Coordinates of C-alpha atoms and ligand atoms in Angstrom, one line a residue:
M1 CA -71.1 -80.3 -33.7
H2 CA -69.1 -80.6 -30.5
E3 CA -71.3 -83.4 -29.3
I4 CA -70.9 -85.5 -32.5
L5 CA -67.1 -85.1 -32.2
T6 CA -67.1 -86.2 -28.6
E7 CA -69.1 -89.3 -29.6
I8 CA -66.7 -90.2 -32.4
D9 CA -63.8 -89.8 -30.0
A10 CA -65.5 -92.1 -27.6
I11 CA -65.8 -94.8 -30.2
F12 CA -62.2 -94.7 -31.1
D13 CA -61.1 -94.5 -27.6
E14 CA -62.7 -97.9 -26.8
P15 CA -59.9 -100.2 -25.5
A16 CA -59.0 -103.0 -28.0
T17 CA -58.9 -106.4 -26.6
V18 CA -56.0 -107.5 -28.6
D19 CA -53.8 -104.9 -30.1
E20 CA -52.0 -105.1 -33.4
S21 CA -48.5 -105.8 -31.9
G22 CA -50.2 -108.4 -29.6
C23 CA -51.3 -110.3 -32.8
L24 CA -47.8 -110.1 -34.3
E25 CA -46.4 -111.3 -31.0
L26 CA -48.6 -114.4 -31.2
A27 CA -47.6 -114.9 -34.8
L28 CA -43.9 -114.6 -33.8
A29 CA -44.4 -117.2 -31.0
H30 CA -45.3 -119.7 -33.7
L31 CA -42.4 -118.6 -35.9
R32 CA -39.5 -118.3 -33.4
R33 CA -38.7 -122.0 -33.6
H34 CA -38.3 -121.7 -37.3
G35 CA -35.4 -119.2 -36.8
V36 CA -37.5 -116.1 -37.2
S37 CA -36.3 -113.3 -34.8
A38 CA -38.9 -110.7 -35.7
C39 CA -41.9 -110.1 -37.9
F40 CA -43.3 -107.1 -39.6
L41 CA -46.1 -106.0 -41.9
V42 CA -45.6 -104.6 -45.3
A43 CA -48.3 -102.5 -46.9
P44 CA -49.3 -103.0 -50.6
C45 CA -47.3 -99.9 -51.5
G46 CA -44.2 -101.5 -49.9
S47 CA -44.0 -99.4 -46.8
V48 CA -43.2 -101.1 -43.6
R49 CA -45.9 -100.6 -41.0
L50 CA -45.4 -102.7 -37.9
M51 CA -42.5 -104.5 -36.5
H52 CA -42.3 -107.0 -33.6
P53 CA -40.3 -106.8 -31.5
R54 CA -39.5 -103.2 -32.2
T55 CA -35.8 -103.6 -31.3
H56 CA -35.0 -104.4 -34.9
A57 CA -34.2 -101.8 -37.4
L58 CA -35.9 -102.0 -40.8
P59 CA -36.1 -99.6 -43.8
A60 CA -39.2 -97.6 -44.1
R61 CA -40.0 -99.2 -47.4
V62 CA -39.4 -102.6 -49.1
D63 CA -38.4 -102.8 -52.7
P64 CA -41.4 -104.3 -54.5
Q65 CA -39.0 -106.6 -56.4
L66 CA -38.3 -108.4 -53.2
L67 CA -42.0 -109.1 -52.5
P68 CA -43.4 -112.4 -53.8
G69 CA -46.6 -112.6 -55.7
A70 CA -49.9 -113.3 -54.0
A71 CA -50.0 -116.8 -55.4
E72 CA -46.7 -117.8 -53.8
P73 CA -47.5 -120.9 -51.7
S74 CA -46.1 -121.9 -48.3
H75 CA -42.3 -121.8 -49.0
P76 CA -41.1 -118.3 -48.8
E77 CA -37.9 -117.3 -50.4
R78 CA -34.9 -116.0 -48.5
V79 CA -33.9 -112.5 -49.7
H80 CA -31.7 -109.8 -48.2
L81 CA -33.1 -106.5 -47.0
D82 CA -30.8 -103.6 -46.4
T83 CA -31.8 -101.9 -43.1
G84 CA -29.3 -99.1 -43.5
I85 CA -28.2 -99.7 -39.9
H86 CA -27.3 -103.4 -39.6
G87 CA -26.6 -103.8 -43.3
P88 CA -28.3 -106.6 -45.4
Q89 CA -30.4 -108.9 -43.3
P90 CA -32.0 -112.1 -44.4
V91 CA -35.8 -111.9 -44.7
A92 CA -38.7 -113.8 -46.1
F93 CA -42.2 -112.6 -47.1
L94 CA -45.5 -114.4 -46.7
P95 CA -48.3 -112.9 -48.8
L96 CA -51.3 -112.3 -46.5
P97 CA -54.5 -113.8 -47.6
Q98 CA -56.7 -111.2 -49.2
E99 CA -60.3 -110.9 -48.2
E100 CA -63.0 -108.9 -49.9
E101 CA -62.2 -105.2 -50.0
E102 CA -59.1 -105.7 -48.1
E103 CA -55.8 -104.5 -49.3
R104 CA -53.2 -107.1 -49.9
G105 CA -50.1 -107.0 -47.7
W106 CA -47.2 -109.2 -46.6
L107 CA -45.9 -110.6 -43.4
G108 CA -42.2 -110.0 -43.3
L109 CA -40.0 -112.5 -41.4
L110 CA -36.6 -111.4 -40.2
L111 CA -34.5 -114.5 -40.1
D112 CA -31.6 -115.4 -37.9
P113 CA -28.5 -115.2 -40.1
D114 CA -28.2 -119.0 -40.4
A115 CA -31.9 -119.8 -40.6
E116 CA -33.7 -120.8 -43.7
P117 CA -37.2 -119.5 -44.5
P118 CA -39.7 -121.6 -42.4
H119 CA -41.7 -124.3 -43.9
L120 CA -45.0 -124.0 -42.2
E121 CA -47.6 -126.6 -42.0
R122 CA -50.9 -125.7 -43.5
R123 CA -52.7 -125.1 -40.2
E124 CA -49.8 -123.2 -38.6
R125 CA -49.4 -121.1 -41.7
S126 CA -53.1 -120.2 -41.7
E127 CA -52.9 -119.3 -38.0
V128 CA -49.8 -117.2 -38.5
L129 CA -51.4 -115.5 -41.5
A130 CA -54.7 -115.0 -39.6
L131 CA -52.8 -113.3 -36.8
A132 CA -50.8 -111.2 -39.3
R133 CA -54.0 -110.3 -41.1
C134 CA -55.5 -109.4 -37.7
A135 CA -52.5 -107.2 -37.0
A136 CA -52.9 -105.7 -40.4
R137 CA -56.6 -105.0 -39.8
Y138 CA -55.7 -103.4 -36.5
L139 CA -53.1 -101.5 -38.3
R140 CA -55.7 -100.3 -40.8
L141 CA -58.2 -99.6 -38.1
A142 CA -55.5 -97.7 -36.2
R143 CA -54.7 -95.8 -39.3
R144 CA -58.3 -95.0 -39.9
L145 CA -58.6 -94.1 -36.3
D146 CA -55.6 -91.8 -36.8
Q147 CA -57.3 -90.4 -39.8
Q148 CA -60.5 -89.9 -37.9
R149 CA -58.6 -88.3 -35.0
T150 CA -56.9 -86.1 -37.5
R151 CA -60.2 -85.3 -39.1
S152 CA -61.7 -84.8 -35.6
R153 CA -58.8 -82.4 -34.8
H154 CA -59.4 -80.7 -38.1
L155 CA -63.1 -80.5 -37.3
Q156 CA -62.3 -79.2 -33.8
N157 CA -60.0 -76.7 -35.3
E158 CA -62.6 -75.8 -37.8
E159 CA -65.1 -75.6 -35.1
R160 CA -62.8 -73.3 -33.2
V161 CA -62.2 -71.2 -36.3
L162 CA -65.9 -71.1 -37.0
R163 CA -66.7 -70.5 -33.4
R164 CA -64.2 -67.6 -33.4
A165 CA -65.5 -66.4 -36.7
F166 CA -69.1 -66.8 -35.7
G167 CA -68.4 -65.6 -32.2
D168 CA -66.6 -62.6 -33.6
T169 CA -69.3 -62.0 -36.1
I170 CA -72.1 -62.4 -33.6
D171 CA -70.3 -60.3 -31.0
R172 CA -69.6 -57.7 -33.7
V173 CA -73.2 -57.8 -34.9
L174 CA -74.4 -57.6 -31.3
E175 CA -72.0 -54.8 -30.5
E176 CA -73.0 -53.0 -33.7
R177 CA -76.7 -53.4 -32.8
E178 CA -76.1 -52.2 -29.3
Q179 CA -74.1 -49.3 -30.6
H180 CA -76.9 -48.5 -33.1
L181 CA -79.5 -48.8 -30.3
R182 CA -77.4 -46.6 -28.1
E183 CA -77.1 -44.0 -30.8
K184 CA -80.8 -44.2 -31.5
R185 CA -81.5 -43.8 -27.8
E186 CA -79.1 -40.9 -27.6
H187 CA -80.7 -39.4 -30.7
I188 CA -84.2 -39.8 -29.2
D189 CA -82.9 -38.4 -25.8
Q190 CA -81.4 -35.4 -27.7
L191 CA -84.6 -34.9 -29.6
E192 CA -86.6 -35.1 -26.4
R193 CA -84.3 -32.6 -24.8
E194 CA -84.5 -30.4 -27.8
V195 CA -88.3 -30.6 -27.8
E196 CA -88.3 -29.9 -24.1
K197 CA -86.0 -26.9 -24.6
R198 CA -88.1 -25.6 -27.4
S199 CA -91.3 -26.1 -25.5
A200 CA -89.8 -24.3 -22.5
A201 CA -88.7 -21.5 -24.8
L202 CA -92.2 -21.4 -26.3
R203 CA -93.8 -21.4 -22.9
E204 CA -91.5 -18.6 -21.8
A205 CA -92.2 -16.6 -25.0
L206 CA -95.9 -17.2 -24.5
E207 CA -95.6 -16.2 -20.9
R208 CA -93.6 -13.1 -21.9
A209 CA -96.1 -12.2 -24.6
E210 CA -99.0 -12.6 -22.2
Q211 CA -97.1 -10.6 -19.6
A212 CA -96.4 -7.9 -22.1
N213 CA -100.0 -8.0 -23.1
R214 CA -101.1 -7.7 -19.5
A215 CA -98.6 -4.9 -18.9
K216 CA -99.8 -3.1 -22.0
S217 CA -103.4 -3.4 -20.9
V218 CA -102.4 -2.1 -17.4
F219 CA -100.3 0.6 -19.0
L220 CA -103.2 1.7 -21.3
A221 CA -105.7 1.6 -18.4
N222 CA -103.3 3.6 -16.2
M223 CA -102.5 6.1 -19.0
S224 CA -106.1 6.6 -19.9
H225 CA -106.8 7.3 -16.2
E226 CA -103.8 9.6 -15.8
I227 CA -104.6 11.6 -18.9
R228 CA -108.4 11.8 -18.3
T229 CA -108.0 13.1 -14.8
P230 CA -106.1 16.4 -15.6
M231 CA -108.0 16.6 -18.9
T232 CA -111.3 16.6 -17.1
A233 CA -110.1 19.5 -14.9
I234 CA -108.8 21.5 -17.9
L235 CA -111.9 21.1 -20.1
G236 CA -114.2 21.6 -17.1
Y237 CA -112.5 24.8 -16.0
A238 CA -112.1 26.1 -19.6
E239 CA -115.9 25.7 -20.0
A240 CA -116.5 27.4 -16.7
L241 CA -114.5 30.4 -18.0
L242 CA -116.9 30.8 -20.9
D243 CA -119.6 31.8 -18.4
P244 CA -119.5 35.7 -18.3
S245 CA -120.8 35.7 -14.8
V246 CA -117.6 34.1 -13.2
S247 CA -116.0 36.4 -10.6
E248 CA -112.4 37.5 -10.9
A249 CA -111.4 35.2 -8.1
E250 CA -113.1 32.2 -9.8
R251 CA -111.5 33.1 -13.1
L252 CA -108.0 33.2 -11.5
N253 CA -108.7 29.9 -9.7
A254 CA -109.8 28.3 -13.0
V255 CA -106.7 29.5 -14.9
H256 CA -104.4 28.3 -12.2
T257 CA -106.1 24.9 -12.2
I258 CA -105.9 24.7 -16.0
R259 CA -102.2 25.6 -15.9
R260 CA -101.5 23.1 -13.1
N261 CA -103.3 20.2 -14.8
G262 CA -101.7 21.1 -18.2
Q263 CA -98.3 20.9 -16.5
L264 CA -99.3 17.5 -15.0
L265 CA -100.3 16.2 -18.4
L266 CA -96.9 17.3 -19.7
D267 CA -95.1 15.5 -16.9
I268 CA -97.1 12.4 -17.6
I269 CA -96.2 12.5 -21.3
N270 CA -92.5 13.0 -20.4
D271 CA -92.6 10.1 -18.0
I272 CA -94.3 7.9 -20.6
L273 CA -91.7 8.8 -23.1
D274 CA -88.8 8.1 -20.7
H275 CA -90.4 4.8 -19.6
S276 CA -90.9 3.7 -23.2
K277 CA -87.3 4.6 -24.0
I278 CA -86.1 2.6 -21.0
E279 CA -88.4 -0.4 -22.0
N280 CA -87.0 -0.3 -25.5
G281 CA -83.4 -0.1 -24.3
Q282 CA -83.0 3.3 -26.0
M283 CA -82.1 5.2 -22.8
K284 CA -78.4 5.8 -23.0
A285 CA -76.1 7.8 -20.6
E286 CA -74.1 10.5 -22.3
C287 CA -71.3 11.1 -19.7
E288 CA -69.4 14.3 -19.7
P289 CA -67.6 16.4 -17.1
C290 CA -70.2 17.9 -14.9
D291 CA -69.9 20.7 -12.3
L292 CA -71.6 19.3 -9.2
P293 CA -72.4 22.5 -7.3
E294 CA -73.8 23.9 -10.6
L295 CA -76.0 20.9 -11.1
L296 CA -77.3 21.0 -7.4
S297 CA -78.0 24.7 -7.9
D298 CA -80.1 23.9 -11.0
V299 CA -82.1 21.4 -9.0
Y300 CA -82.4 23.9 -6.1
S301 CA -83.6 26.8 -8.3
L302 CA -86.1 24.5 -10.1
M303 CA -87.6 23.0 -6.9
R304 CA -87.3 26.0 -4.6
A305 CA -90.5 27.6 -5.7
R306 CA -92.5 24.4 -5.1
S307 CA -91.0 24.0 -1.6
E308 CA -91.6 27.6 -0.7
A309 CA -95.2 27.3 -2.0
K310 CA -95.8 24.4 0.5
G311 CA -93.8 26.1 3.3
V312 CA -91.4 23.2 3.4
P313 CA -87.8 24.4 3.5
L314 CA -85.5 22.7 0.9
V315 CA -81.9 22.4 2.1
F316 CA -78.8 21.0 0.5
R317 CA -75.8 19.6 2.5
A318 CA -72.4 18.3 1.6
Q319 CA -71.3 15.6 4.1
G320 CA -67.5 15.7 4.1
A321 CA -65.6 16.7 1.0
V322 CA -67.2 16.1 -2.4
P323 CA -65.7 16.4 -5.8
R324 CA -66.4 19.7 -7.7
V325 CA -66.4 18.0 -11.0
I326 CA -67.7 14.5 -11.7
R327 CA -68.1 12.5 -14.9
T328 CA -71.7 11.5 -15.5
D329 CA -74.8 12.3 -17.6
P330 CA -76.0 15.6 -16.0
T331 CA -79.4 15.5 -17.7
R332 CA -80.2 12.1 -16.2
L333 CA -78.7 12.9 -12.8
R334 CA -80.8 16.1 -12.7
Q335 CA -83.9 14.1 -13.6
I336 CA -83.3 11.7 -10.8
L337 CA -82.8 14.4 -8.2
I338 CA -85.8 16.5 -9.5
N339 CA -87.9 13.4 -9.2
L340 CA -86.8 12.5 -5.7
V341 CA -87.0 16.1 -4.4
G342 CA -90.4 16.5 -6.2
N343 CA -91.8 13.5 -4.5
A344 CA -90.3 14.6 -1.1
I345 CA -92.0 18.0 -1.4
K346 CA -95.2 16.4 -2.7
F347 CA -95.5 14.0 0.2
T348 CA -94.4 16.4 3.0
D349 CA -96.7 19.0 4.6
A350 CA -94.6 20.0 7.5
G351 CA -90.9 19.8 8.4
Y352 CA -88.3 19.9 5.7
V353 CA -86.7 18.3 2.7
R354 CA -83.0 17.8 2.8
V355 CA -80.6 16.7 0.0
T356 CA -77.3 15.3 1.4
V357 CA -74.4 14.6 -1.0
C358 CA -71.4 12.6 0.1
L359 CA -68.7 10.3 -1.2
C360 CA -69.2 6.8 0.2
P361 CA -67.5 3.4 -0.1
P362 CA -68.9 0.9 -2.6
A363 CA -72.3 -0.6 -1.7
P364 CA -72.5 -3.8 0.3
G365 CA -71.8 -6.7 -2.0
A366 CA -69.9 -4.6 -4.5
D367 CA -66.2 -5.1 -5.1
P368 CA -64.5 -3.5 -2.1
A369 CA -61.6 -2.4 -4.3
A370 CA -64.0 -0.4 -6.5
P371 CA -63.8 3.4 -6.5
P372 CA -66.1 5.3 -4.1
Q373 CA -69.6 6.2 -5.2
L374 CA -71.3 9.5 -5.0
Q375 CA -74.5 9.3 -2.9
F376 CA -77.4 11.7 -2.9
S377 CA -79.8 11.2 0.0
V378 CA -83.2 12.9 -0.2
T379 CA -84.7 13.0 3.2
D380 CA -88.2 14.3 4.1
T381 CA -90.4 14.5 7.1
G382 CA -93.5 13.5 5.2
I383 CA -96.1 10.8 5.2
G384 CA -93.6 7.9 5.0
I385 CA -94.1 4.6 3.3
A386 CA -95.4 1.4 4.9
P387 CA -92.7 -1.4 5.0
E388 CA -94.9 -3.7 2.8
H389 CA -95.0 -1.1 0.1
Q390 CA -91.3 -0.1 0.1
A391 CA -90.1 -2.9 -2.2
R392 CA -92.9 -2.3 -4.8
I393 CA -92.7 1.5 -5.3
F394 CA -89.8 1.1 -7.7
D395 CA -92.0 -1.0 -10.0
P396 CA -93.7 0.9 -12.9
F397 CA -97.2 2.2 -12.2
C398 CA -96.9 1.3 -8.6
Q399 CA -98.1 3.6 -5.9
A400 CA -97.8 2.8 -2.2
D401 CA -101.4 3.4 -1.6
S402 CA -104.3 3.9 -4.1
S403 CA -105.5 6.9 -2.2
T404 CA -102.1 8.6 -3.1
T405 CA -103.2 9.1 -6.7
R406 CA -106.4 10.7 -5.6
K407 CA -104.8 13.0 -3.2
F408 CA -101.4 13.7 -4.8
G409 CA -101.7 12.6 -8.4
G410 CA -98.8 11.0 -10.2
T411 CA -98.4 8.0 -12.5
G412 CA -96.3 5.7 -10.4
L413 CA -93.5 5.8 -13.1
G414 CA -91.1 8.3 -11.5
L415 CA -89.3 5.9 -9.2
A416 CA -89.2 3.2 -11.8
I417 CA -87.5 5.7 -14.1
C418 CA -85.2 6.8 -11.3
R419 CA -84.1 3.2 -10.6
R420 CA -83.2 2.6 -14.2
L421 CA -81.4 5.9 -14.5
T422 CA -79.3 5.3 -11.4
E423 CA -78.4 1.9 -12.9
L424 CA -77.5 3.7 -16.1
L425 CA -75.2 6.0 -14.1
G426 CA -73.4 3.0 -12.6
G427 CA -75.2 2.9 -9.2
Q428 CA -78.5 1.9 -7.5
I429 CA -81.3 3.4 -5.5
D430 CA -83.0 2.4 -2.2
V431 CA -85.3 3.7 0.4
E432 CA -85.6 3.8 4.1
S433 CA -88.9 5.0 5.4
E434 CA -91.3 5.1 8.4
L435 CA -94.9 5.9 8.2
A436 CA -95.8 9.3 9.5
V437 CA -92.1 10.0 10.2
G438 CA -90.6 10.4 6.8
S439 CA -88.5 8.8 4.1
T440 CA -84.9 8.9 2.8
F441 CA -84.2 7.9 -0.8
R442 CA -80.6 7.2 -1.5
A443 CA -79.3 7.3 -5.1
R444 CA -75.7 6.2 -5.6
I445 CA -73.9 6.8 -8.9
D446 CA -70.4 6.3 -10.3
P447 CA -68.7 9.8 -10.2
G448 CA -66.1 8.7 -12.7
P449 CA -62.3 9.1 -12.1
L450 CA -61.6 11.4 -9.1
D451 CA -57.8 11.6 -9.4
G452 CA -56.7 15.3 -9.2
V453 CA -60.3 16.5 -8.9
E454 CA -60.9 19.5 -6.6
L455 CA -62.8 18.6 -3.5
I456 CA -65.3 21.1 -1.9
D457 CA -67.0 21.1 1.4
Q458 CA -70.3 22.4 2.9
P459 CA -69.4 26.2 2.9
A460 CA -68.3 26.0 -0.8
L461 CA -71.5 24.2 -1.7
E462 CA -73.6 26.8 0.2
L463 CA -71.9 29.6 -1.7
A464 CA -72.7 27.9 -5.0
L465 CA -76.3 27.4 -3.9
A466 CA -76.7 31.0 -2.7
S467 CA -75.6 32.3 -6.1
A468 CA -78.2 30.0 -7.7
A469 CA -80.8 32.6 -7.0
R470 CA -78.8 35.2 -9.0
P471 CA -79.2 33.9 -12.5
A472 CA -83.0 34.0 -12.0
A473 CA -82.8 37.6 -11.0
I474 CA -80.5 38.4 -13.9
E475 CA -82.9 36.6 -16.3
H476 CA -85.7 38.5 -14.7
L477 CA -83.9 41.8 -15.5
E478 CA -83.0 40.6 -18.9
L479 CA -86.7 39.8 -19.6
Q480 CA -87.4 43.5 -19.3
R481 CA -85.1 44.3 -22.2
P482 CA -86.8 44.4 -25.6
I483 CA -86.1 41.4 -27.7
G484 CA -86.2 43.1 -31.1
R485 CA -87.5 41.8 -34.4
V486 CA -88.5 38.1 -34.4
L487 CA -89.7 36.0 -37.4
V488 CA -92.0 33.2 -36.2
A489 CA -92.3 30.3 -38.6
E490 CA -95.4 28.4 -37.3
D491 CA -98.4 26.9 -39.1
G492 CA -100.8 26.3 -36.2
P493 CA -103.0 29.4 -35.6
D494 CA -103.4 28.8 -31.9
N495 CA -99.6 28.5 -31.4
Q496 CA -99.1 31.5 -33.6
R497 CA -101.3 33.5 -31.3
L498 CA -99.7 32.2 -28.2
I499 CA -96.1 32.8 -29.3
C500 CA -97.0 36.3 -30.6
F501 CA -98.6 37.0 -27.2
I502 CA -95.6 35.8 -25.3
L503 CA -93.0 37.6 -27.5
R504 CA -95.0 40.8 -27.8
K505 CA -95.4 40.9 -24.0
A506 CA -91.6 40.6 -23.8
G507 CA -91.3 43.6 -26.1
A508 CA -90.6 41.9 -29.5
H509 CA -91.8 42.9 -32.9
V510 CA -93.2 39.7 -34.4
T511 CA -93.7 38.6 -38.0
I512 CA -95.5 35.4 -38.8
A513 CA -94.7 33.0 -41.6
E514 CA -97.0 30.0 -42.1
N515 CA -94.5 27.6 -43.6
G516 CA -90.8 27.2 -44.1
R517 CA -90.8 28.5 -47.7
L518 CA -92.3 31.8 -46.6
A519 CA -89.9 32.0 -43.7
V520 CA -86.9 31.6 -45.9
D521 CA -88.1 34.2 -48.4
L522 CA -88.9 36.7 -45.6
A523 CA -85.6 36.2 -43.8
L524 CA -83.5 36.5 -46.9
R525 CA -85.4 39.6 -48.2
A526 CA -84.9 41.3 -44.8
L527 CA -81.2 40.4 -44.9
A528 CA -80.9 41.8 -48.4
D529 CA -82.7 45.0 -47.3
G530 CA -80.1 45.4 -44.5
A531 CA -82.6 44.9 -41.7
P532 CA -82.3 41.2 -40.8
Y533 CA -84.5 39.7 -38.1
D534 CA -82.8 39.5 -34.7
L535 CA -84.1 35.9 -34.3
I536 CA -86.1 33.3 -36.1
L537 CA -88.3 30.9 -34.1
M538 CA -88.6 27.9 -36.4
D539 CA -91.3 25.2 -36.0
M540 CA -89.7 22.1 -37.3
Q541 CA -93.0 20.4 -38.5
M542 CA -94.7 22.6 -41.1
P543 CA -96.5 22.1 -44.5
V544 CA -94.9 23.2 -47.8
M545 CA -91.4 23.3 -46.4
D546 CA -90.5 22.0 -42.9
G547 CA -88.2 23.7 -40.4
Y548 CA -85.2 21.4 -41.2
A549 CA -85.3 22.2 -44.9
A550 CA -85.8 25.9 -44.3
T551 CA -82.9 26.2 -41.8
A552 CA -80.7 24.2 -44.1
E553 CA -81.5 26.5 -47.0
L554 CA -80.9 29.6 -44.9
R555 CA -77.6 28.4 -43.7
A556 CA -76.6 27.3 -47.2
A557 CA -77.4 30.9 -48.3
G558 CA -75.0 32.3 -45.7
Y559 CA -77.6 33.3 -43.2
T560 CA -75.8 33.6 -39.9
H561 CA -78.5 35.1 -37.6
P562 CA -79.9 33.0 -34.7
I563 CA -82.5 30.4 -35.3
I564 CA -84.2 28.6 -32.4
A565 CA -85.9 25.3 -33.2
L566 CA -89.4 24.7 -31.8
T567 CA -90.7 21.1 -31.9
A568 CA -93.2 18.9 -30.2
H569 CA -90.8 16.0 -30.8
A570 CA -89.1 15.6 -27.4
M571 CA -87.5 12.2 -28.0
S572 CA -83.7 11.8 -27.6
G573 CA -81.9 12.7 -30.8
D574 CA -84.3 15.4 -31.8
R575 CA -82.3 18.2 -30.2
E576 CA -79.1 16.9 -31.9
R577 CA -80.9 16.7 -35.3
C578 CA -82.1 20.3 -35.0
L579 CA -78.6 21.6 -34.0
A580 CA -77.0 19.6 -36.8
T581 CA -79.3 21.2 -39.3
G582 CA -78.0 24.7 -38.2
C583 CA -80.3 25.8 -35.4
N584 CA -78.6 27.5 -32.4
E585 CA -81.0 26.3 -29.8
F586 CA -83.9 23.9 -29.2
A587 CA -87.2 24.5 -27.3
T588 CA -90.0 22.0 -26.9
K589 CA -93.8 22.3 -27.2
P590 CA -95.8 22.9 -25.1
I591 CA -94.1 26.2 -24.7
D592 CA -92.6 27.0 -21.3
R593 CA -92.7 30.8 -21.4
A594 CA -89.9 31.4 -19.0
D595 CA -87.7 28.8 -20.5
L596 CA -88.3 30.1 -24.1
L597 CA -87.6 33.7 -23.1
A598 CA -84.5 32.7 -21.2
K599 CA -83.2 30.8 -24.2
I600 CA -84.0 33.8 -26.5
H601 CA -82.1 36.2 -24.2
R602 CA -79.2 33.8 -23.8
I603 CA -78.8 33.5 -27.6
L604 CA -79.1 37.3 -28.2
R605 CA -76.7 38.0 -25.4
A606 CA -74.2 35.6 -26.8
R607 CA -74.5 37.1 -30.2
E608 CA -74.1 40.6 -28.8
A609 CA -71.0 39.5 -26.9
G610 CA -69.7 37.8 -30.1
S611 CA -70.2 40.9 -32.3
A612 CA -68.9 43.3 -29.6
Ligands
ADP1 P1 -95.8 9.0 -8.5 O1 -95.2 9.9 -7.5 O2 -95.9 9.6 -9.8 O3 -97.0 8.3 -8.0 P2 -93.4 7.5 -8.1 O4 -92.9 6.3 -8.9 O5 -92.5 8.7 -8.1 O6 -94.8 7.8 -8.8 O7 -93.7 7.1 -6.7 C1 -94.4 5.9 -6.5 C2 -95.1 5.9 -5.1 O8 -94.1 5.8 -4.1 C3 -95.8 7.1 -4.9 O9 -97.1 7.0 -5.4 C4 -95.9 7.1 -3.4 O10 -96.9 6.2 -2.9 C5 -94.5 6.5 -3.0 N1 -93.6 7.6 -2.7 C6 -92.6 8.1 -3.5 N2 -91.8 9.0 -2.8 C7 -92.4 9.2 -1.6 C8 -92.0 10.0 -0.5 N3 -91.0 10.8 -0.5 N4 -92.8 9.9 0.6 C9 -93.8 9.0 0.6 N5 -94.2 8.2 -0.4 C10 -93.5 8.3 -1.5

C-alpha cells in the first residue's frame, strides 16, 4: 500500500513544463494591447478559478447571467462584475472551445476602464483560447492532482489508522498469545513441580515404609532372640527340676536361674512396652511436685541389693546445693536413673558406681537466659565404651559390642528409652567413656520453677539416703504381722495357687472366687454376716463378670473395704482406670511378692489409721 501511494505521489510531483498561470500569462500577452489588464478562468458552475496577474481582486463566483452562451462568436460583450473590493469592473467573457469530455468554461477578461471588449482575429482568438484551455486543463489536472493528493492523504491516514488498528490488534494478539504461552508454561512448570513434590513425598513415604518394615523385622528378630534366651533357661531348668535325683544345691541353682530369667523376661516386656509407647508418641510426662531426696532414696533402695551382690559400692552425692522439691514426672525420672544405675552396676566388676546430682547452667547451645537444669551423673569404673560405639548406644536395639548380649544380656532398648524420657522431661542425655576405665552418663532435666524452693546439700542428702534403709526394715517387720481374711478373685488355677501360697505364707486366711460374680456375692454376704473380708485382691480380667464390673457393683452397694486391682495390663492408663472404678491400689502381673505384700500392708495400715 505504501509503495503504491509513493508511486502516485511521484507521478503528481513531476514538474510541469508550462504551468497554468504561465498559459494565462501568454494569453494575456496577446490581449494586453486590446486593453485587457488581467484574465481569469471561470468554471462551468460559475466559480472563478484562476486569475492572472493575481493582483486583481475578483469575486469567487460569476453570475451565470453574465456569461455568454457557448455559441457566442468572436465579439465578446462588455459587462460589469462587482468584485466587492473595487466595485463594478468592466469584463468580457470568451467561451472556451469545448473538446470531448471536457467541461465548458470561459476566459474572463478584465478590461481597462476605457477599453472595449477586444475584437480578436481568428488566429489570435484561437491561440488565446488554446492557451486558456491549456490553463483550464492544467487547472483541472491540478484539481485532480489535489484530489489525488487529498485521496492519498486519506489513504495515508487510513493506512496509519489501519496500521495502528492492525498493529494494535497484532500486538494485542501476540501479547495475548505470549501471555497464554507464559501461563501454559507456568502451569506446566507448576504441574512438574507438583509431580516432583508428590514423587518426592511418595519416595519418602516408600522409604519410610521400607525403613519401618526393616525396623519391624529387626525388632522381631531381636525380640525373638531376647525372649528365647531367658525362655530356654527357664524351660530347661524347670525340666531339670523334674528329675528326682537333683541335689539340693542344683535345685537351688535351678530355681535362682529360673527366677533371674523370669525377671529378665519381664524387663524385656516392660522395655518393649515403653519403646512402643515412645514410638507411637503415647509416652507423656505427668509432672508433679517431687521430693528429690525421697526419689533418690527409692533408686538407692532398689539398686542397693544388686550393687551389694556384685560387691560394687553404690554412692549418691549432691554437688553443691540442690532443690529439695522439683517439678517433674517422678516415675519417668526414676526409670531413667534405675536404667543408668542398672547398666553401671551391670558393666562394672570392681570399683564403684556413683550418682552425682547438681544444678548446672543450661547446656551448651541452649538459651543462656534459660533456668538452670538438674543434672544426674552416673559414673562407673566398669568396662567403658569404645569411642566409635558411643554415638550409637542411644539408638534402639544397639549394643556397643555383640559379645555384650552374650555376657550381660539386655535388649539394647534401655538407653534409647532413657534418651526419649530425658527429652520428655525437658533435657538431654550424653555419655563420656573410656574403655577399661569407666563411663559417665549425664542426664539433664528441667527441674521446674525453683523460686522459693528449699535447697539441700550433701549432708542432708546423706541423711535422707540413710533413712532409705528404714522403710524396708519396717516393711520387713510389717510382713510378720498377719494380714487377716483375704478374698482372692482370680480365674487362673496357677495364679490362684501362687497367690494363695504367697498370702498364706504371710499369715492370711484366703478364700478364692473364680469370677467377679462370685466375688461380689461372697463379699456382700460376709459384710451382711458382720464379718467382712479385710481385703479383696481383684483380678481385672475374668470370665462371667470382670474385675471392673465387680468392683463397681460392690462400691455401688456401699462396700467400703479395700480392694487391690491385679492386672496383666501394664500400659499407661490402666492404673487410672482401676482406681477410677473404685480400687484402692493397683498391682501388676507377674506378681512381685515383696511389692504385693508391701502394698497390702500399706493399705491395711492406712485403713487402721483411718478407723482408729
Ligand atoms: P542393654 O543394656 O539392655 O543392652 P542399653 O540401651 O541400656 O541396652 O545399653 C546399650 C549398650 O550400651 C549396652 O549393650 C552396652 O554395650 C552399652 N552400655 C550402656 N551402659 C554402659 C555402661 N555403664 N558401661 C559400659 N557400656 C554400657
